[in-house]
């Protein structure tokens, strides 16, 4: 199939690579950095110089995937595309957008006959190799038409045994992607996914912090243990009930450096944890663990523990996230963009 892709960063670039390599799809690419466009042209993508140029390289019905940071840049790009595309075309937002923004955008685009699909995309910087777990929201006909794209990006069965009792259920879930429901449902599911991720990461971080401090002088000598954290992480990966990809990343980081001196422990949050908690409040659902994990990240920006270094290591491992160079409370620091759900 043909598809346009806007944004060639960590995620968008690897999505482009996987589409070209695995599916032999034609991908027209655009990025504000012309060097990135030139690089992917050498890789086999169709280079373009503008949003209009992307659209001109595709045959109707056209599909353009926007893979940009959530917020104004994505909003502006989708608004611009709405003037370039025509009835029957489709815009996909694969970033971590707030799901209510999806609903609003889809309603506006529907008036022009343009389809809108939201794709919650998990896989981080490893998606090129491992594939992407996708949670998709949108009209069924539009989603089904693009199934070859989603099937190419998905990880497939990944060697996992089948879950008993799934014989009569949608087989796409076993391939690593689902049609979660109408517009907004994909990013809603991804939002909760990331909220859960906050809690899992915090539990690992606190556990390893307890292990690290098991030999402090405040403890009686007979109660002290000098635990090899790298070995613990490695053994837990193998047969333990708490094994996971997050633990794999932790084990890799600790094997390189048990003290994690390369990390400050300043842990950002990208919005989804806040939005998950807001949804829990709207639904009157207790979400103690996710809420505590989010507030632990807030605290990390003022004082750092080994637990926060573990969190930073995991974030770097799965998403390539870099710690800020400047504390937000430092004199002259730029205030972070507010990430609370929008009312409009």
CSV table of C-alpha atoms in Angstrom, one decimal:
chain,number,residue,atom,x,y,z
A,1,UNK,CA,0.0,0.0,0.0
A,2,UNK,CA,0.9,3.7,-0.3
A,3,UNK,CA,1.1,5.8,2.8
A,4,UNK,CA,2.5,9.2,3.8
A,5,UNK,CA,4.4,9.6,7.0
A,6,UNK,CA,5.0,13.0,8.8
A,7,UNK,CA,7.7,13.0,11.4
A,8,UNK,CA,10.9,11.0,11.2
A,9,UNK,CA,12.0,11.0,14.8
A,10,UNK,CA,12.6,7.9,17.0
A,11,UNK,CA,9.2,6.4,16.4
A,12,UNK,CA,8.3,7.8,12.9
A,13,UNK,CA,11.7,6.9,11.5
A,14,UNK,CA,11.5,3.3,12.7
A,15,UNK,CA,7.9,2.9,11.5
A,16,UNK,CA,9.0,4.0,8.1
A,17,UNK,CA,11.9,1.5,8.1
A,18,UNK,CA,9.6,-1.4,9.1
A,19,UNK,CA,7.0,-0.5,6.5
A,20,UNK,CA,9.6,-0.5,3.7
A,21,UNK,CA,11.5,-3.6,4.9
A,22,UNK,CA,8.7,-5.8,6.1
A,23,UNK,CA,5.8,-4.9,3.9
A,24,UNK,CA,7.3,-3.4,0.8
A,25,UNK,CA,4.9,-0.5,1.1
A,26,UNK,CA,5.5,2.8,-0.6
A,27,UNK,CA,6.1,5.5,2.0
A,28,UNK,CA,6.2,9.2,1.2
A,29,UNK,CA,8.0,11.0,4.0
A,30,UNK,CA,8.2,14.6,5.2
A,31,UNK,CA,10.0,16.1,8.2
A,32,UNK,CA,11.0,19.7,9.0
A,33,UNK,CA,14.6,18.5,8.9
A,34,UNK,CA,15.5,18.0,5.2
A,35,UNK,CA,18.5,15.9,6.2
A,36,UNK,CA,16.2,13.3,7.8
A,37,UNK,CA,14.1,13.2,4.6
A,38,UNK,CA,17.3,12.7,2.5
A,39,UNK,CA,18.4,9.9,4.8
A,40,UNK,CA,15.1,8.0,4.4
A,41,UNK,CA,15.1,8.6,0.6
A,42,UNK,CA,18.4,6.7,0.5
A,43,UNK,CA,16.6,4.0,2.5
A,44,UNK,CA,13.9,3.7,-0.1
A,45,UNK,CA,11.2,6.2,1.0
A,46,UNK,CA,9.8,8.8,-1.4
A,47,UNK,CA,11.2,12.2,-0.4
A,48,UNK,CA,8.9,15.2,-0.2
A,49,UNK,CA,9.3,18.9,0.6
A,50,UNK,CA,5.9,19.8,2.1
A,51,UNK,CA,2.5,18.4,3.2
A,52,UNK,CA,1.1,19.3,-0.2
A,53,UNK,CA,4.0,17.4,-1.8
A,54,UNK,CA,3.2,14.3,0.4
A,55,UNK,CA,-0.4,14.3,-0.7
A,56,UNK,CA,0.5,14.7,-4.4
A,57,UNK,CA,2.7,11.6,-4.3
A,58,UNK,CA,-0.2,9.4,-3.1
A,59,UNK,CA,-3.1,7.9,-5.1
A,60,UNK,CA,-6.7,8.4,-3.7
A,61,UNK,CA,-7.9,7.4,-1.2
A,62,UNK,CA,-4.8,8.7,0.4
A,63,UNK,CA,-3.6,7.9,3.9
A,64,UNK,CA,-1.2,10.1,5.9
A,65,UNK,CA,0.2,9.0,9.3
A,66,UNK,CA,1.3,11.8,11.6
A,67,UNK,CA,4.0,10.7,14.1
A,68,UNK,CA,4.8,13.9,16.1
A,69,UNK,CA,4.8,14.9,19.8
A,70,UNK,CA,1.3,15.4,21.2
A,71,UNK,CA,0.3,19.0,21.4
A,72,UNK,CA,0.4,22.0,19.2
A,73,UNK,CA,2.7,20.6,16.5
A,74,UNK,CA,0.3,17.7,15.9
A,75,UNK,CA,-2.7,19.9,16.1
A,76,UNK,CA,-1.3,22.3,13.5
A,77,UNK,CA,-0.2,19.5,11.2
A,78,UNK,CA,-3.6,17.8,11.2
A,79,UNK,CA,-5.3,21.2,10.6
A,80,UNK,CA,-3.0,21.9,7.6
A,81,UNK,CA,-3.6,18.4,6.2
A,82,UNK,CA,-7.4,18.9,6.4
A,83,UNK,CA,-6.9,21.6,3.7
A,84,UNK,CA,-4.7,19.4,1.6
A,85,UNK,CA,-6.6,16.1,1.6
A,86,UNK,CA,-10.0,15.3,0.0
A,87,UNK,CA,-13.1,13.4,0.8
A,88,UNK,CA,-12.4,9.7,1.3
A,89,UNK,CA,-8.8,10.3,2.5
A,90,UNK,CA,-7.6,9.3,6.0
A,91,UNK,CA,-5.4,10.9,8.6
A,92,UNK,CA,-3.8,8.7,11.3
A,93,UNK,CA,-2.4,10.1,14.5
A,94,UNK,CA,0.0,7.6,16.0
A,95,UNK,CA,1.4,9.8,18.8
A,96,UNK,CA,0.4,10.0,22.5
A,97,UNK,CA,-2.6,12.3,21.9
A,98,UNK,CA,-5.2,13.0,24.5
A,99,UNK,CA,-8.2,10.9,23.4
A,100,UNK,CA,-10.8,13.8,23.7
A,101,UNK,CA,-8.7,15.7,21.2
A,102,UNK,CA,-9.2,12.8,18.8
A,103,UNK,CA,-13.0,13.0,19.2
A,104,UNK,CA,-13.0,16.7,18.5
A,105,UNK,CA,-10.7,16.4,15.4
A,106,UNK,CA,-12.7,13.5,13.9
A,107,UNK,CA,-15.9,15.6,14.2
A,108,UNK,CA,-14.3,18.5,12.3
A,109,UNK,CA,-12.8,16.3,9.7
A,110,UNK,CA,-16.0,14.4,9.1
A,111,UNK,CA,-17.6,17.5,7.8
A,112,UNK,CA,-15.0,17.4,5.0
A,113,UNK,CA,-15.5,13.7,4.4
A,114,UNK,CA,-11.9,12.9,5.8
A,115,UNK,CA,-11.5,9.8,8.0
A,116,UNK,CA,-9.6,10.1,11.2
A,117,UNK,CA,-7.9,7.1,13.0
A,118,UNK,CA,-6.1,7.3,16.3
A,119,UNK,CA,-3.4,4.6,16.9
A,120,UNK,CA,-2.0,4.2,20.4
A,121,UNK,CA,1.5,2.9,19.5
A,122,UNK,CA,3.7,1.0,21.9
A,123,UNK,CA,7.1,-0.4,21.1
A,124,UNK,CA,9.5,2.5,21.7
A,125,UNK,CA,12.8,2.6,19.9
A,126,UNK,CA,12.7,-1.2,19.5
A,127,UNK,CA,9.7,-1.2,17.3
A,128,UNK,CA,11.7,-1.4,14.1
A,129,UNK,CA,12.9,-4.8,15.1
A,130,UNK,CA,10.2,-6.1,17.5
A,131,UNK,CA,7.1,-4.5,15.9
A,132,UNK,CA,4.6,-2.2,17.4
A,133,UNK,CA,1.7,-3.1,19.7
A,134,UNK,CA,-1.2,-1.0,18.4
A,135,UNK,CA,-4.5,0.1,19.9
A,136,UNK,CA,-6.6,1.5,17.1
A,137,UNK,CA,-9.7,3.8,17.2
A,138,UNK,CA,-11.8,4.8,14.2
A,139,UNK,CA,-14.5,3.8,11.8
A,140,UNK,CA,-14.4,0.1,11.0
A,141,UNK,CA,-14.4,0.4,7.3
A,142,UNK,CA,-11.5,2.9,7.4
A,143,UNK,CA,-9.5,0.7,9.8
A,144,UNK,CA,-10.2,-2.5,7.9
A,145,UNK,CA,-9.0,-0.8,4.6
A,146,UNK,CA,-5.6,-0.1,6.3
A,147,UNK,CA,-5.2,-3.5,7.8
A,148,UNK,CA,-2.1,-4.4,5.6
A,149,UNK,CA,-0.3,-1.4,7.1
A,150,UNK,CA,-1.2,-2.4,10.7
A,151,UNK,CA,-0.4,-6.0,10.1
A,152,UNK,CA,3.1,-5.1,8.8
A,153,UNK,CA,3.8,-2.9,11.8
A,154,UNK,CA,2.5,-5.4,14.4
A,155,UNK,CA,4.9,-7.8,16.1
A,156,UNK,CA,3.0,-10.9,15.2
A,157,UNK,CA,2.7,-13.8,17.6
A,158,UNK,CA,6.2,-13.2,18.9
A,159,UNK,CA,6.7,-16.8,19.8
A,160,UNK,CA,4.1,-16.7,22.6
A,161,UNK,CA,1.8,-19.6,23.2
A,162,UNK,CA,-1.9,-19.1,22.4
A,163,UNK,CA,-4.1,-18.0,25.2
A,164,UNK,CA,-6.7,-20.8,25.8
A,165,UNK,CA,-10.3,-19.8,25.0
A,166,UNK,CA,-9.5,-17.3,22.2
A,167,UNK,CA,-10.6,-19.5,19.2
A,168,UNK,CA,-13.7,-17.4,18.5
A,169,UNK,CA,-12.2,-14.0,19.2
A,170,UNK,CA,-10.6,-11.4,16.9
A,171,UNK,CA,-7.3,-12.9,15.7
A,172,UNK,CA,-5.7,-9.5,15.4
A,173,UNK,CA,-5.1,-9.3,19.1
A,174,UNK,CA,-2.8,-12.3,18.9
A,175,UNK,CA,-0.8,-10.5,16.2
A,176,UNK,CA,-0.3,-7.5,18.5
A,177,UNK,CA,-3.0,-5.0,17.4
A,178,UNK,CA,-6.7,-4.4,18.0
A,179,UNK,CA,-9.5,-2.2,16.7
A,180,UNK,CA,-10.4,-0.9,20.2
A,181,UNK,CA,-13.6,1.0,19.1
A,182,UNK,CA,-14.6,4.3,17.6
A,183,UNK,CA,-12.4,7.4,17.4
A,184,UNK,CA,-10.6,8.0,20.7
A,185,UNK,CA,-10.8,4.5,21.9
A,186,UNK,CA,-7.3,3.7,20.6
A,187,UNK,CA,-5.6,6.5,22.5
A,188,UNK,CA,-7.8,5.9,25.5
A,189,UNK,CA,-6.5,2.3,25.8
A,190,UNK,CA,-3.0,3.5,25.2
A,191,UNK,CA,-3.4,6.1,27.9
A,192,UNK,CA,-4.3,3.5,30.4
A,193,UNK,CA,-1.5,1.3,29.2
A,194,UNK,CA,1.0,4.0,30.0
A,195,UNK,CA,-0.7,4.6,33.4
A,196,UNK,CA,-0.1,1.0,34.2
A,197,UNK,CA,3.4,1.3,32.9
A,198,UNK,CA,4.0,4.1,35.5
A,199,UNK,CA,2.9,1.7,38.3
A,200,UNK,CA,5.0,-1.2,37.1
A,201,UNK,CA,8.1,0.9,36.7
A,202,UNK,CA,7.7,2.4,40.1
A,203,UNK,CA,7.3,-1.0,41.7
A,204,UNK,CA,10.6,-2.2,40.1
A,205,UNK,CA,12.3,1.0,41.0
A,206,UNK,CA,11.3,0.8,44.7
A,207,UNK,CA,12.2,-2.9,44.9
A,208,UNK,CA,15.7,-2.3,43.6
A,209,UNK,CA,16.2,0.7,45.9
A,210,UNK,CA,15.3,-1.6,48.9
A,211,UNK,CA,17.8,-4.2,47.7
A,212,UNK,CA,20.5,-1.5,47.2
A,213,UNK,CA,20.1,-0.2,50.7
A,214,UNK,CA,20.1,-3.6,52.4
A,215,UNK,CA,23.6,-3.0,53.7
A,216,UNK,CA,23.3,0.5,55.2
A,217,UNK,CA,25.1,1.1,58.5
A,218,UNK,CA,21.8,1.8,60.3
A,219,UNK,CA,21.0,-1.9,60.2
A,220,UNK,CA,22.4,-4.4,62.6
A,221,UNK,CA,25.4,-6.2,61.0
A,222,UNK,CA,23.6,-9.5,61.0
A,223,UNK,CA,20.7,-7.9,59.1
A,224,UNK,CA,22.9,-6.5,56.3
A,225,UNK,CA,23.1,-8.0,52.8
A,226,UNK,CA,25.4,-6.9,50.0
A,227,UNK,CA,23.1,-7.8,47.1
A,228,UNK,CA,24.4,-7.9,43.5
A,229,UNK,CA,21.6,-6.0,41.8
A,230,UNK,CA,22.6,-7.0,38.3
A,231,UNK,CA,22.4,-10.7,39.2
A,232,UNK,CA,19.1,-10.3,40.9
A,233,UNK,CA,17.6,-8.6,37.8
A,234,UNK,CA,19.1,-11.3,35.6
A,235,UNK,CA,17.7,-14.2,37.7
A,236,UNK,CA,14.3,-12.6,37.9
A,237,UNK,CA,14.2,-12.4,34.1
A,238,UNK,CA,14.3,-16.2,34.0
A,239,UNK,CA,11.2,-18.0,35.2
A,240,UNK,CA,10.1,-15.4,37.7
A,241,UNK,CA,6.5,-14.3,37.9
A,242,UNK,CA,7.6,-10.7,37.7
A,243,UNK,CA,9.6,-11.1,34.5
A,244,UNK,CA,8.9,-8.5,31.8
A,245,UNK,CA,10.5,-6.4,29.1
A,246,UNK,CA,10.8,-3.6,31.6
A,247,UNK,CA,12.8,-6.0,33.8
A,248,UNK,CA,14.9,-7.0,30.8
A,249,UNK,CA,15.8,-3.3,30.3
A,250,UNK,CA,16.6,-2.9,34.0
A,251,UNK,CA,18.9,-6.0,33.9
A,252,UNK,CA,20.7,-4.6,30.8
A,253,UNK,CA,21.3,-1.2,32.5
A,254,UNK,CA,22.5,-2.7,35.8
A,255,UNK,CA,24.8,-5.1,33.9
A,256,UNK,CA,26.6,-2.1,32.4
A,257,UNK,CA,26.8,-0.1,35.6
A,258,UNK,CA,25.2,-1.1,38.9
A,259,UNK,CA,25.4,2.4,40.4
A,260,UNK,CA,23.7,4.0,37.3
A,261,UNK,CA,25.9,7.0,37.7
A,262,UNK,CA,25.0,8.1,34.2
A,263,UNK,CA,21.5,9.0,35.4
A,264,UNK,CA,20.5,11.8,37.7
A,265,UNK,CA,17.1,10.3,38.6
A,266,UNK,CA,15.1,13.3,37.2
A,267,UNK,CA,12.0,11.5,35.8
A,268,UNK,CA,9.7,13.3,33.3
A,269,UNK,CA,6.1,12.4,32.7
A,270,UNK,CA,4.7,12.8,29.2
A,271,UNK,CA,1.0,13.3,30.1
A,272,UNK,CA,-0.6,9.8,29.9
A,273,UNK,CA,-0.4,9.2,33.6
A,274,UNK,CA,-2.2,12.4,34.4
A,275,UNK,CA,-4.9,11.7,31.8
A,276,UNK,CA,-5.3,8.2,33.2
A,277,UNK,CA,-5.9,9.6,36.7
A,278,UNK,CA,-8.3,12.2,35.3
A,279,UNK,CA,-10.3,9.3,33.7
A,280,UNK,CA,-10.3,7.4,37.0
A,281,UNK,CA,-11.6,10.4,38.8
A,282,UNK,CA,-14.4,10.8,36.1
A,283,UNK,CA,-15.3,7.2,36.5
A,284,UNK,CA,-14.9,7.1,40.4
A,285,UNK,CA,-12.4,4.3,40.0
A,286,UNK,CA,-9.7,4.0,42.7
A,287,UNK,CA,-6.2,4.3,41.1
A,288,UNK,CA,-3.9,4.5,44.1
A,289,UNK,CA,-0.9,2.8,42.5
A,290,UNK,CA,-0.9,4.9,39.3
A,291,UNK,CA,-1.5,8.1,41.2
A,292,UNK,CA,1.3,7.4,43.7
A,293,UNK,CA,3.7,6.6,40.8
A,294,UNK,CA,2.9,9.9,39.1
A,295,UNK,CA,3.5,11.9,42.3
A,296,UNK,CA,6.8,10.0,42.8
A,297,UNK,CA,7.9,11.4,39.4
A,298,UNK,CA,7.0,14.9,40.6
A,299,UNK,CA,9.1,14.4,43.7
A,300,UNK,CA,12.0,13.1,41.6
A,301,UNK,CA,12.5,16.5,40.1
A,302,UNK,CA,13.4,17.9,43.5
A,303,UNK,CA,15.3,15.1,45.2
A,304,UNK,CA,16.7,11.9,43.6
A,305,UNK,CA,17.0,8.4,44.9
A,306,UNK,CA,18.4,5.2,43.4
A,307,UNK,CA,14.8,4.3,42.5
A,308,UNK,CA,14.6,7.3,40.2
A,309,UNK,CA,17.8,6.2,38.5
A,310,UNK,CA,16.2,2.8,37.8
A,311,UNK,CA,13.2,4.7,36.3
A,312,UNK,CA,15.5,6.8,34.1
A,313,UNK,CA,17.3,3.7,32.9
A,314,UNK,CA,14.0,2.0,31.9
A,315,UNK,CA,12.8,5.1,30.1
A,316,UNK,CA,16.0,5.4,28.2
A,317,UNK,CA,15.9,1.7,27.4
A,318,UNK,CA,12.4,1.5,25.9
A,319,UNK,CA,11.9,5.0,24.5
A,320,UNK,CA,15.3,6.6,24.2
A,321,UNK,CA,14.1,9.3,26.6
A,322,UNK,CA,16.9,11.6,27.8
A,323,UNK,CA,16.9,13.4,31.1
A,324,UNK,CA,16.5,17.2,31.1
A,325,UNK,CA,19.8,19.1,31.3
A,326,UNK,CA,18.2,21.7,33.6
A,327,UNK,CA,16.0,21.4,36.6
A,328,UNK,CA,12.6,23.2,36.0
A,329,UNK,CA,12.9,25.1,39.3
A,330,UNK,CA,16.4,26.5,38.4
A,331,UNK,CA,16.6,30.2,37.8
A,332,UNK,CA,15.8,31.0,34.2
A,333,UNK,CA,14.5,27.5,33.5
A,334,UNK,CA,11.7,27.2,30.9
A,335,UNK,CA,8.4,26.2,32.4
A,336,UNK,CA,7.2,22.9,31.1
A,337,UNK,CA,4.1,22.8,28.9
A,338,UNK,CA,1.0,21.9,30.9
A,339,UNK,CA,-0.2,18.3,30.1
A,340,UNK,CA,-3.6,18.3,31.7
A,341,UNK,CA,-6.6,17.3,29.6
A,342,UNK,CA,-7.9,20.1,27.5
A,343,UNK,CA,-11.5,21.3,27.8
A,344,UNK,CA,-11.9,22.2,24.1
